[in-house]
Amino acid sequence: MKQTTGRTLGIKIGGVEAQAREGDTILDVARALGLFIPTLCTFKGLSAAGACRLCMVEVRGVPRLLPACATAVADGMDVTIDSPKVVAYRRQVIELLLAERNHICAACVANGNCELQEMALKLGVTHTRYPYRYPVFKVDASHARYGFDANRCILCTRCVRVCEEVEGARTWNVMGRGIRSTVATDLQEPWGRSTTCTACSKCIHVCPTGALFEKGRAVGEMQKRENVLPYLSSMRSSGR
Amino acid sequence: MAKHIIIDPVTRIEGHSKITIFLNDQGKVENAQFHVTQFRGFEKFVEGRPFQEMPSLTARTCGICPVSHLMAASKACDDIMAVRIPATAAKLRRVLNLAQMVQSHALSFFHLSSPDFLLGMDSDPVARNILGVAAKFPELAQDGIWLRKFGQQVIERMTGKRVHPAWVVPGGVSKPLSAEVRDQILADVPKALTIARRTLEWFKPAIKKFEEEISTFANFPSLFLGLVTPDGSLEHYDGFMRIVDSNRKIIADKLESSAYAHHIGEAVEPFSYLKSPFFKPLGYPGGMYRVGPLARLNVCDRCGTPLADRELAEFRKLQEGAVLSSFHYHYARLIEIVYGIERLSELLGSSDILSTQVRAVANPNKSEGVGVSEAPRGTLIHHYRIDPDGLVTWANLIIATGHNNLAMNRGITQAAKHFVTGKKIAEGALNRVEAVIRCYDPCLSCSTHALGQMPLQVQLRDVEGTVLDEQLRE
Ligand code: SF4
Ligand code: SF4
Ligand code: FES
């Protein structure tokens, strides 16, 4: 968890001179100033994962791009949040996410309530330059109430983090490498046979896409309730 | 969120069509085949998906009759859940299905086929389209456009979307109807009826000019298959399957949709990806049957609405027994438009139509489900099996164009024999062979293309198989 010492730092972000507390991330500062940096894997109240690479920004003097959600500010930092380079990069990230799995929005439970879809729209991604890979992932519908469709998963690991950090169940984990990597329940047992899952539904509601859903939902009906964690997120963001 | 981006690899599934006309050793037409190539295996595609997705997934396969797939798919899902959906939900689905039929028939009749009737089968193909009609017969073109829009608007108003509405869901519909929408639709009904009747009044005498086409456009005895209500009236959403022969004698009645496989066999021919269904007791290919507007009017005892019943009585006078020429699909379509408007306004007038109880909720309670409804083009059958978790393990879809496959082949053979002579396919002959296909209004991408043109390849081959002539329509 993030530690703030309270020491005040001066930085420049998106052309604005700003003050930040030591331990804040670039994303924290940007959000406090009302500056938009697109994100997908970050979730208020959960640790930073730096998984989606959507929040990449340029820091003067650093040759590579840095994830705003997982980079702490340093005194005198000069951050560019919307150079043509990062804008192009972010679009490419969305395109790759869409091409990587099977995103058939019109048949998806999350259609209209999906952060990936919304982000694509916001960043003006209307098609992908990359061929769809059409991987074959089996849907896990063994749980009595929930389903997991890896075909819609963007590996943001929100489910993994909420399950471990908030619910304390540690049912979800990441397994496999590269294009075959996926999140899995327990030791890749069918979810319905998991001995750790408490059926709390937190993973369902933090999942940004249609990958985790309540069974019985028809297309476009999976409304995520992101405020399922109000108590915990306020506790965590206050740093206690 | 107001706008959605649709990322949609399913649009890969589409059909392409090709006709081959074979000559015999005397150089006369011997046979013609309608091939559907590149028809992607939809059944494979849905394996492993949660069954609740089936309505939307199957609707995606077809850009022209998505609502029909929503109907059959939702009914198959209702069957899997083993629920009886609330009465209001069934009525709302019916209204939607009828609206879809009205708009689809209007498209087929006015946009795709009226150029043949108004400008002539032999007229210049460049102007033989709805724009050509609009230039010469502006009122009729406007009528067609208005009527199609009427149907589309009903769909849009009820579901909030014109294409691919997700409003029809397993167990019913997702939202009740508002009084406002009901009133908007009802306000348009009188004009819609006026247009439909006016078109019939024009068309009925006009068909006299097409005696040659009527007698050669798939005019042969066959069986007809369609849904009827328990009391034998015209039906598009539910009911039983009935089969009549060319004398309109009922040879099978009250067939439960779940038992379709007992009655219908599906043959596979090497020349087409489209399977050829047939009525099992009569074998293959003797059990050839037709579905669609013409078949529905042939199988039913009555329409069940006043204006349509009057038209049906006149239609029956065309011929003793069943009306056999596929040319009369057009006529049947117009009668069904009248019926559709009458019936949907009747349904919208019922006292419980605004009820908020429109959805039954259940887990899957059966491992198998069948849904049958009438698409504009004919009987549509969806059949799924699921695993204990509710994931689809197997699916079978019989679409209207499939049912009509054998009859289409017979039909183009008949037309080709009559109109194709020599080693070249003349423009008028080509158009007539295509027009036979248009009678059936097949639901391939070829019939979606606006302006009455379909991407179609027509080949003329001699007895050795050498291509003598080839025409390509984009
Ligand atoms: S998860 Fe989102 S982007 Fe993917 S198919 Fe579903 S709605 Fe579309
Ligand atoms: S299942 Fe959802 S929350 Fe979990 S990693 Fe995939 S997209 Fe993220
Ligand atoms: S939001 Fe920073 S990497 Fe995902």
mmCIF file of N, CA and C in Angstrom, chain A residues 98 102-109 111-114 116-118 120-121 125-128 132 134 137-144 149 151-152 213 215-221, chain B residues 1-10 12 45 48-58 60 161 164 166-170 173-174 359 361-364 387-391:
data_model
loop_
_atom_site.group_PDB
_atom_site.id
_atom_site.type_symbol
_atom_site.label_atom_id
_atom_site.label_comp_id
_atom_site.label_asym_id
_atom_site.label_seq_id
_atom_site.Cartn_x
_atom_site.Cartn_y
_atom_site.Cartn_z
ATOM 1 N N LEU A 98 -8.243 -5.447 -27.824
ATOM 2 C CA LEU A 98 -9.421 -5.917 -28.553
ATOM 3 C C LEU A 98 -9.088 -7.073 -29.483
ATOM 4 N N ASN A 102 -11.689 -12.345 -27.783
ATOM 5 C CA ASN A 102 -12.889 -12.290 -28.628
ATOM 6 C C ASN A 102 -13.871 -11.261 -28.084
ATOM 7 N N HIS A 103 -13.776 -10.059 -28.560
ATOM 8 C CA HIS A 103 -14.671 -9.012 -28.068
ATOM 9 C C HIS A 103 -15.803 -8.781 -29.052
ATOM 10 N N ILE A 104 -16.876 -9.501 -28.835
ATOM 11 C CA ILE A 104 -18.045 -9.374 -29.697
ATOM 12 C C ILE A 104 -19.075 -8.598 -28.895
ATOM 13 N N CYS A 105 -18.917 -7.279 -28.903
ATOM 14 C CA CYS A 105 -19.709 -6.438 -28.000
ATOM 15 C C CYS A 105 -21.206 -6.708 -28.113
ATOM 16 N N ALA A 106 -21.679 -6.858 -29.340
ATOM 17 C CA ALA A 106 -23.126 -6.965 -29.526
ATOM 18 C C ALA A 106 -23.715 -8.200 -28.864
ATOM 19 N N ALA A 107 -22.872 -9.163 -28.522
ATOM 20 C CA ALA A 107 -23.399 -10.367 -27.877
ATOM 21 C C ALA A 107 -22.884 -10.474 -26.450
ATOM 22 N N CYS A 108 -22.346 -9.367 -25.930
ATOM 23 C CA CYS A 108 -21.661 -9.430 -24.634
ATOM 24 C C CYS A 108 -22.548 -8.898 -23.518
ATOM 25 N N VAL A 109 -22.499 -9.565 -22.370
ATOM 26 C CA VAL A 109 -23.300 -9.142 -21.223
ATOM 27 C C VAL A 109 -22.966 -7.727 -20.773
ATOM 28 N N ASN A 111 -22.054 -5.192 -22.738
ATOM 29 C CA ASN A 111 -22.242 -4.179 -23.786
ATOM 30 C C ASN A 111 -22.947 -2.943 -23.226
ATOM 31 N N GLY A 112 -22.313 -1.797 -23.389
ATOM 32 C CA GLY A 112 -22.914 -0.566 -22.864
ATOM 33 C C GLY A 112 -22.515 -0.252 -21.429
ATOM 34 N N ASN A 113 -21.919 -1.227 -20.749
ATOM 35 C CA ASN A 113 -21.461 -0.993 -19.372
ATOM 36 C C ASN A 113 -20.027 -1.453 -19.212
ATOM 37 N N CYS A 114 -19.248 -1.274 -20.257
ATOM 38 C CA CYS A 114 -17.916 -1.875 -20.262
ATOM 39 C C CYS A 114 -16.861 -0.781 -20.298
ATOM 40 N N LEU A 116 -13.708 -1.095 -21.089
ATOM 41 C CA LEU A 116 -12.852 -1.218 -22.275
ATOM 42 C C LEU A 116 -13.527 -0.551 -23.479
ATOM 43 N N GLN A 117 -14.795 -0.856 -23.631
ATOM 44 C CA GLN A 117 -15.572 -0.288 -24.728
ATOM 45 C C GLN A 117 -15.621 1.236 -24.617
ATOM 46 N N GLU A 118 -15.891 1.676 -23.397
ATOM 47 C CA GLU A 118 -15.996 3.104 -23.156
ATOM 48 C C GLU A 118 -14.669 3.807 -23.436
ATOM 49 N N ALA A 120 -12.289 2.735 -25.420
ATOM 50 C CA ALA A 120 -12.036 2.704 -26.856
ATOM 51 C C ALA A 120 -12.754 3.875 -27.529
ATOM 52 N N LEU A 121 -13.991 4.084 -27.095
ATOM 53 C CA LEU A 121 -14.790 5.157 -27.654
ATOM 54 C C LEU A 121 -14.159 6.519 -27.347
ATOM 55 N N VAL A 125 -10.926 4.858 -30.808
ATOM 56 C CA VAL A 125 -10.552 3.609 -31.484
ATOM 57 C C VAL A 125 -11.822 2.979 -32.046
ATOM 58 N N THR A 126 -11.935 2.983 -33.366
ATOM 59 C CA THR A 126 -13.147 2.423 -33.960
ATOM 60 C C THR A 126 -12.874 1.086 -34.629
ATOM 61 N N HIS A 127 -11.622 0.784 -34.851
ATOM 62 C CA HIS A 127 -11.279 -0.503 -35.461
ATOM 63 C C HIS A 127 -9.849 -0.816 -35.054
ATOM 64 N N THR A 128 -9.411 -2.031 -35.306
ATOM 65 C CA THR A 128 -8.032 -2.336 -34.954
ATOM 66 C C THR A 128 -7.235 -2.614 -36.215
ATOM 67 N N TYR A 132 -7.582 -10.018 -35.703
ATOM 68 C CA TYR A 132 -8.113 -10.678 -34.508
ATOM 69 C C TYR A 132 -7.471 -12.049 -34.384
ATOM 70 N N TYR A 134 -8.714 -14.554 -32.436
ATOM 71 C CA TYR A 134 -9.731 -15.588 -32.197
ATOM 72 C C TYR A 134 -9.221 -16.765 -31.368
ATOM 73 N N PHE A 137 -10.958 -19.857 -25.673
ATOM 74 C CA PHE A 137 -10.934 -20.017 -24.221
ATOM 75 C C PHE A 137 -12.266 -20.584 -23.785
ATOM 76 N N LYS A 138 -12.222 -21.548 -22.904
ATOM 77 C CA LYS A 138 -13.448 -22.156 -22.428
ATOM 78 C C LYS A 138 -14.070 -21.252 -21.370
ATOM 79 N N VAL A 139 -15.358 -21.048 -21.452
ATOM 80 C CA VAL A 139 -16.054 -20.268 -20.432
ATOM 81 C C VAL A 139 -16.194 -21.143 -19.186
ATOM 82 N N ASP A 140 -15.917 -20.572 -18.004
ATOM 83 C CA ASP A 140 -16.142 -21.319 -16.765
ATOM 84 C C ASP A 140 -17.482 -20.886 -16.174
ATOM 85 N N ALA A 141 -18.485 -21.726 -16.347
ATOM 86 C CA ALA A 141 -19.819 -21.409 -15.821
ATOM 87 C C ALA A 141 -20.186 -22.404 -14.728
ATOM 88 N N SER A 142 -19.153 -22.941 -14.071
ATOM 89 C CA SER A 142 -19.415 -23.990 -13.075
ATOM 90 C C SER A 142 -19.913 -23.425 -11.749
ATOM 91 N N HIS A 143 -19.657 -22.125 -11.515
ATOM 92 C CA HIS A 143 -20.131 -21.510 -10.269
ATOM 93 C C HIS A 143 -21.657 -21.338 -10.327
ATOM 94 N N ALA A 144 -22.298 -21.523 -9.183
ATOM 95 C CA ALA A 144 -23.763 -21.445 -9.197
ATOM 96 C C ALA A 144 -24.261 -20.070 -9.611
ATOM 97 N N ASP A 149 -15.523 -15.565 -18.359
ATOM 98 C CA ASP A 149 -15.271 -15.749 -19.779
ATOM 99 C C ASP A 149 -13.927 -15.120 -20.129
ATOM 100 N N ASN A 151 -12.447 -15.051 -22.695
ATOM 101 C CA ASN A 151 -12.441 -14.412 -24.013
ATOM 102 C C ASN A 151 -12.605 -12.896 -23.936
ATOM 103 N N ARG A 152 -13.114 -12.413 -22.819
ATOM 104 C CA ARG A 152 -13.320 -10.968 -22.658
ATOM 105 C C ARG A 152 -12.345 -10.356 -21.653
ATOM 106 N N PHE A 213 -19.166 -12.114 -14.733
ATOM 107 C CA PHE A 213 -20.566 -11.694 -14.812
ATOM 108 C C PHE A 213 -21.447 -12.562 -13.932
ATOM 109 N N LYS A 215 -24.545 -14.909 -13.631
ATOM 110 C CA LYS A 215 -25.233 -15.786 -14.580
ATOM 111 C C LYS A 215 -26.690 -15.348 -14.754
ATOM 112 N N GLY A 216 -27.229 -15.658 -15.904
ATOM 113 C CA GLY A 216 -28.634 -15.340 -16.150
ATOM 114 C C GLY A 216 -28.816 -13.966 -16.760
ATOM 115 N N ARG A 217 -27.725 -13.188 -16.838
ATOM 116 C CA ARG A 217 -27.839 -11.867 -17.458
ATOM 117 C C ARG A 217 -27.901 -12.033 -18.967
ATOM 118 N N ALA A 218 -28.788 -11.303 -19.579
ATOM 119 C CA ALA A 218 -28.812 -11.309 -21.043
ATOM 120 C C ALA A 218 -27.858 -10.222 -21.535
ATOM 121 N N VAL A 219 -27.731 -10.136 -22.827
ATOM 122 C CA VAL A 219 -26.791 -9.216 -23.433
ATOM 123 C C VAL A 219 -27.001 -7.781 -22.951
ATOM 124 N N GLY A 220 -25.914 -7.141 -22.553
ATOM 125 C CA GLY A 220 -25.983 -5.743 -22.132
ATOM 126 C C GLY A 220 -26.578 -5.538 -20.757
ATOM 127 N N GLU A 221 -26.847 -6.614 -20.042
ATOM 128 C CA GLU A 221 -27.536 -6.454 -18.759
ATOM 129 C C GLU A 221 -26.619 -6.506 -17.541
ATOM 130 N N MET B 1 -24.587 5.495 -21.584
ATOM 131 C CA MET B 1 -23.707 5.793 -22.700
ATOM 132 C C MET B 1 -24.514 5.809 -23.997
ATOM 133 N N ALA B 2 -24.428 6.867 -24.716
ATOM 134 C CA ALA B 2 -25.298 7.006 -25.876
ATOM 135 C C ALA B 2 -24.797 6.192 -27.070
ATOM 136 N N LYS B 3 -23.482 6.258 -27.279
ATOM 137 C CA LYS B 3 -22.961 5.572 -28.465
ATOM 138 C C LYS B 3 -22.214 4.320 -28.050
ATOM 139 N N HIS B 4 -22.257 3.319 -28.876
ATOM 140 C CA HIS B 4 -21.468 2.121 -28.607
ATOM 141 C C HIS B 4 -20.534 1.920 -29.786
ATOM 142 N N ILE B 5 -19.383 1.393 -29.498
ATOM 143 C CA ILE B 5 -18.646 0.928 -30.661
ATOM 144 C C ILE B 5 -18.931 -0.547 -30.756
ATOM 145 N N ILE B 6 -19.106 -0.988 -31.935
ATOM 146 C CA ILE B 6 -19.412 -2.395 -32.132
ATOM 147 C C ILE B 6 -18.194 -3.019 -32.799
ATOM 148 N N ILE B 7 -17.606 -3.929 -32.095
ATOM 149 C CA ILE B 7 -16.453 -4.600 -32.672
ATOM 150 C C ILE B 7 -16.922 -5.993 -32.970
ATOM 151 N N ASP B 8 -16.953 -6.316 -34.204
ATOM 152 C CA ASP B 8 -17.829 -7.393 -34.542
ATOM 153 C C ASP B 8 -17.283 -8.387 -35.547
ATOM 154 N N PRO B 9 -16.502 -9.327 -35.064
ATOM 155 C CA PRO B 9 -15.963 -10.304 -36.009
ATOM 156 C C PRO B 9 -17.023 -11.248 -36.562
ATOM 157 N N VAL B 10 -18.214 -11.265 -35.956
ATOM 158 C CA VAL B 10 -19.217 -12.222 -36.431
ATOM 159 C C VAL B 10 -19.706 -11.872 -37.822
ATOM 160 N N ARG B 12 -18.204 -11.796 -40.213
ATOM 161 C CA ARG B 12 -17.525 -12.658 -41.179
ATOM 162 C C ARG B 12 -18.471 -13.695 -41.751
ATOM 163 N N PHE B 45 -19.489 -22.055 -34.160
ATOM 164 C CA PHE B 45 -19.111 -20.783 -33.561
ATOM 165 C C PHE B 45 -19.711 -20.570 -32.172
ATOM 166 N N GLY B 48 -19.867 -23.649 -26.572
ATOM 167 C CA GLY B 48 -19.168 -23.159 -25.392
ATOM 168 C C GLY B 48 -19.666 -21.824 -24.881
ATOM 169 N N ARG B 49 -20.591 -21.190 -25.586
ATOM 170 C CA ARG B 49 -21.100 -19.899 -25.122
ATOM 171 C C ARG B 49 -22.276 -20.110 -24.172
ATOM 172 N N PRO B 50 -22.431 -19.191 -23.177
ATOM 173 C CA PRO B 50 -23.605 -19.273 -22.307
ATOM 174 C C PRO B 50 -24.880 -19.165 -23.141
ATOM 175 N N PHE B 51 -25.881 -19.998 -22.824
ATOM 176 C CA PHE B 51 -27.048 -20.030 -23.711
ATOM 177 C C PHE B 51 -27.775 -18.697 -23.781
ATOM 178 N N GLN B 52 -27.665 -17.880 -22.712
ATOM 179 C CA GLN B 52 -28.354 -16.579 -22.721
ATOM 180 C C GLN B 52 -27.861 -15.665 -23.841
ATOM 181 N N GLU B 53 -26.666 -15.957 -24.366
ATOM 182 C CA GLU B 53 -26.137 -15.120 -25.447
ATOM 183 C C GLU B 53 -26.752 -15.459 -26.805
ATOM 184 N N MET B 54 -27.418 -16.600 -26.874
ATOM 185 C CA MET B 54 -27.846 -17.082 -28.190
ATOM 186 C C MET B 54 -28.730 -16.096 -28.962
ATOM 187 N N PRO B 55 -29.691 -15.432 -28.298
ATOM 188 C CA PRO B 55 -30.488 -14.484 -29.090
ATOM 189 C C PRO B 55 -29.612 -13.451 -29.791
ATOM 190 N N SER B 56 -28.700 -12.851 -29.056
ATOM 191 C CA SER B 56 -27.882 -11.816 -29.689
ATOM 192 C C SER B 56 -26.859 -12.394 -30.652
ATOM 193 N N LEU B 57 -26.296 -13.537 -30.290
ATOM 194 C CA LEU B 57 -25.306 -14.136 -31.187
ATOM 195 C C LEU B 57 -25.933 -14.524 -32.518
ATOM 196 N N THR B 58 -27.100 -15.150 -32.453
ATOM 197 C CA THR B 58 -27.707 -15.590 -33.707
ATOM 198 C C THR B 58 -28.230 -14.391 -34.498
ATOM 199 N N ARG B 60 -26.801 -11.684 -34.751
ATOM 200 C CA ARG B 60 -25.651 -11.108 -35.447
ATOM 201 C C ARG B 60 -25.351 -11.794 -36.762
ATOM 202 N N LYS B 161 -33.754 0.410 -30.371
ATOM 203 C CA LYS B 161 -32.717 0.245 -31.384
ATOM 204 C C LYS B 161 -33.327 -0.300 -32.658
ATOM 205 N N HIS B 164 -30.353 -5.013 -34.306
ATOM 206 C CA HIS B 164 -29.860 -5.827 -33.208
ATOM 207 C C HIS B 164 -30.351 -5.404 -31.833
ATOM 208 N N ALA B 166 -31.492 -5.701 -28.162
ATOM 209 C CA ALA B 166 -31.271 -6.736 -27.147
ATOM 210 C C ALA B 166 -32.458 -6.797 -26.193
ATOM 211 N N TRP B 167 -33.583 -6.315 -26.656
ATOM 212 C CA TRP B 167 -34.752 -6.182 -25.799
ATOM 213 C C TRP B 167 -35.465 -7.519 -25.570
ATOM 214 N N VAL B 168 -35.420 -8.353 -26.593
ATOM 215 C CA VAL B 168 -36.012 -9.684 -26.441
ATOM 216 C C VAL B 168 -34.984 -10.552 -25.718
ATOM 217 N N VAL B 169 -35.362 -11.086 -24.567
ATOM 218 C CA VAL B 169 -34.401 -11.843 -23.763
ATOM 219 C C VAL B 169 -35.012 -13.198 -23.392
ATOM 220 N N PRO B 170 -34.153 -14.137 -23.018
ATOM 221 C CA PRO B 170 -34.696 -15.394 -22.524
ATOM 222 C C PRO B 170 -35.674 -15.111 -21.382
ATOM 223 N N VAL B 173 -39.260 -10.172 -22.297
ATOM 224 C CA VAL B 173 -38.597 -8.980 -22.821
ATOM 225 C C VAL B 173 -38.035 -8.206 -21.637
ATOM 226 N N SER B 174 -37.050 -7.327 -21.911
ATOM 227 C CA SER B 174 -36.354 -6.723 -20.782
ATOM 228 C C SER B 174 -37.079 -5.516 -20.196
ATOM 229 N N ARG B 359 -41.285 -10.601 -17.738
ATOM 230 C CA ARG B 359 -40.124 -11.480 -17.795
ATOM 231 C C ARG B 359 -40.195 -12.584 -16.752
ATOM 232 N N VAL B 361 -37.937 -15.404 -14.811
ATOM 233 C CA VAL B 361 -36.526 -15.622 -14.516
ATOM 234 C C VAL B 361 -36.338 -17.063 -14.060
ATOM 235 N N ALA B 362 -35.353 -17.710 -14.604
ATOM 236 C CA ALA B 362 -35.083 -19.088 -14.179
ATOM 237 C C ALA B 362 -33.689 -19.496 -14.613
ATOM 238 N N ASN B 363 -33.164 -20.459 -13.924
ATOM 239 C CA ASN B 363 -31.933 -21.099 -14.359
ATOM 240 C C ASN B 363 -32.302 -22.105 -15.439
ATOM 241 N N PRO B 364 -31.309 -22.623 -16.123
ATOM 242 C CA PRO B 364 -31.656 -23.675 -17.079
ATOM 243 C C PRO B 364 -32.252 -24.876 -16.352
ATOM 244 N N ASP B 387 -24.698 -27.862 -21.620
ATOM 245 C CA ASP B 387 -24.118 -28.721 -20.586
ATOM 246 C C ASP B 387 -24.723 -28.315 -19.233
ATOM 247 N N PRO B 388 -24.391 -29.014 -18.171
ATOM 248 C CA PRO B 388 -25.038 -28.694 -16.892
ATOM 249 C C PRO B 388 -24.767 -27.257 -16.416
ATOM 250 N N ASP B 389 -23.719 -26.610 -16.928
ATOM 251 C CA ASP B 389 -23.433 -25.226 -16.534
ATOM 252 C C ASP B 389 -24.158 -24.204 -17.401
ATOM 253 N N GLY B 390 -24.886 -24.655 -18.374
ATOM 254 C CA GLY B 390 -25.619 -23.715 -19.223
ATOM 255 C C GLY B 390 -24.838 -23.273 -20.449
ATOM 256 N N LEU B 391 -23.744 -23.959 -20.771
ATOM 257 C CA LEU B 391 -22.977 -23.604 -21.965
ATOM 258 C C LEU B 391 -23.450 -24.455 -23.145
#
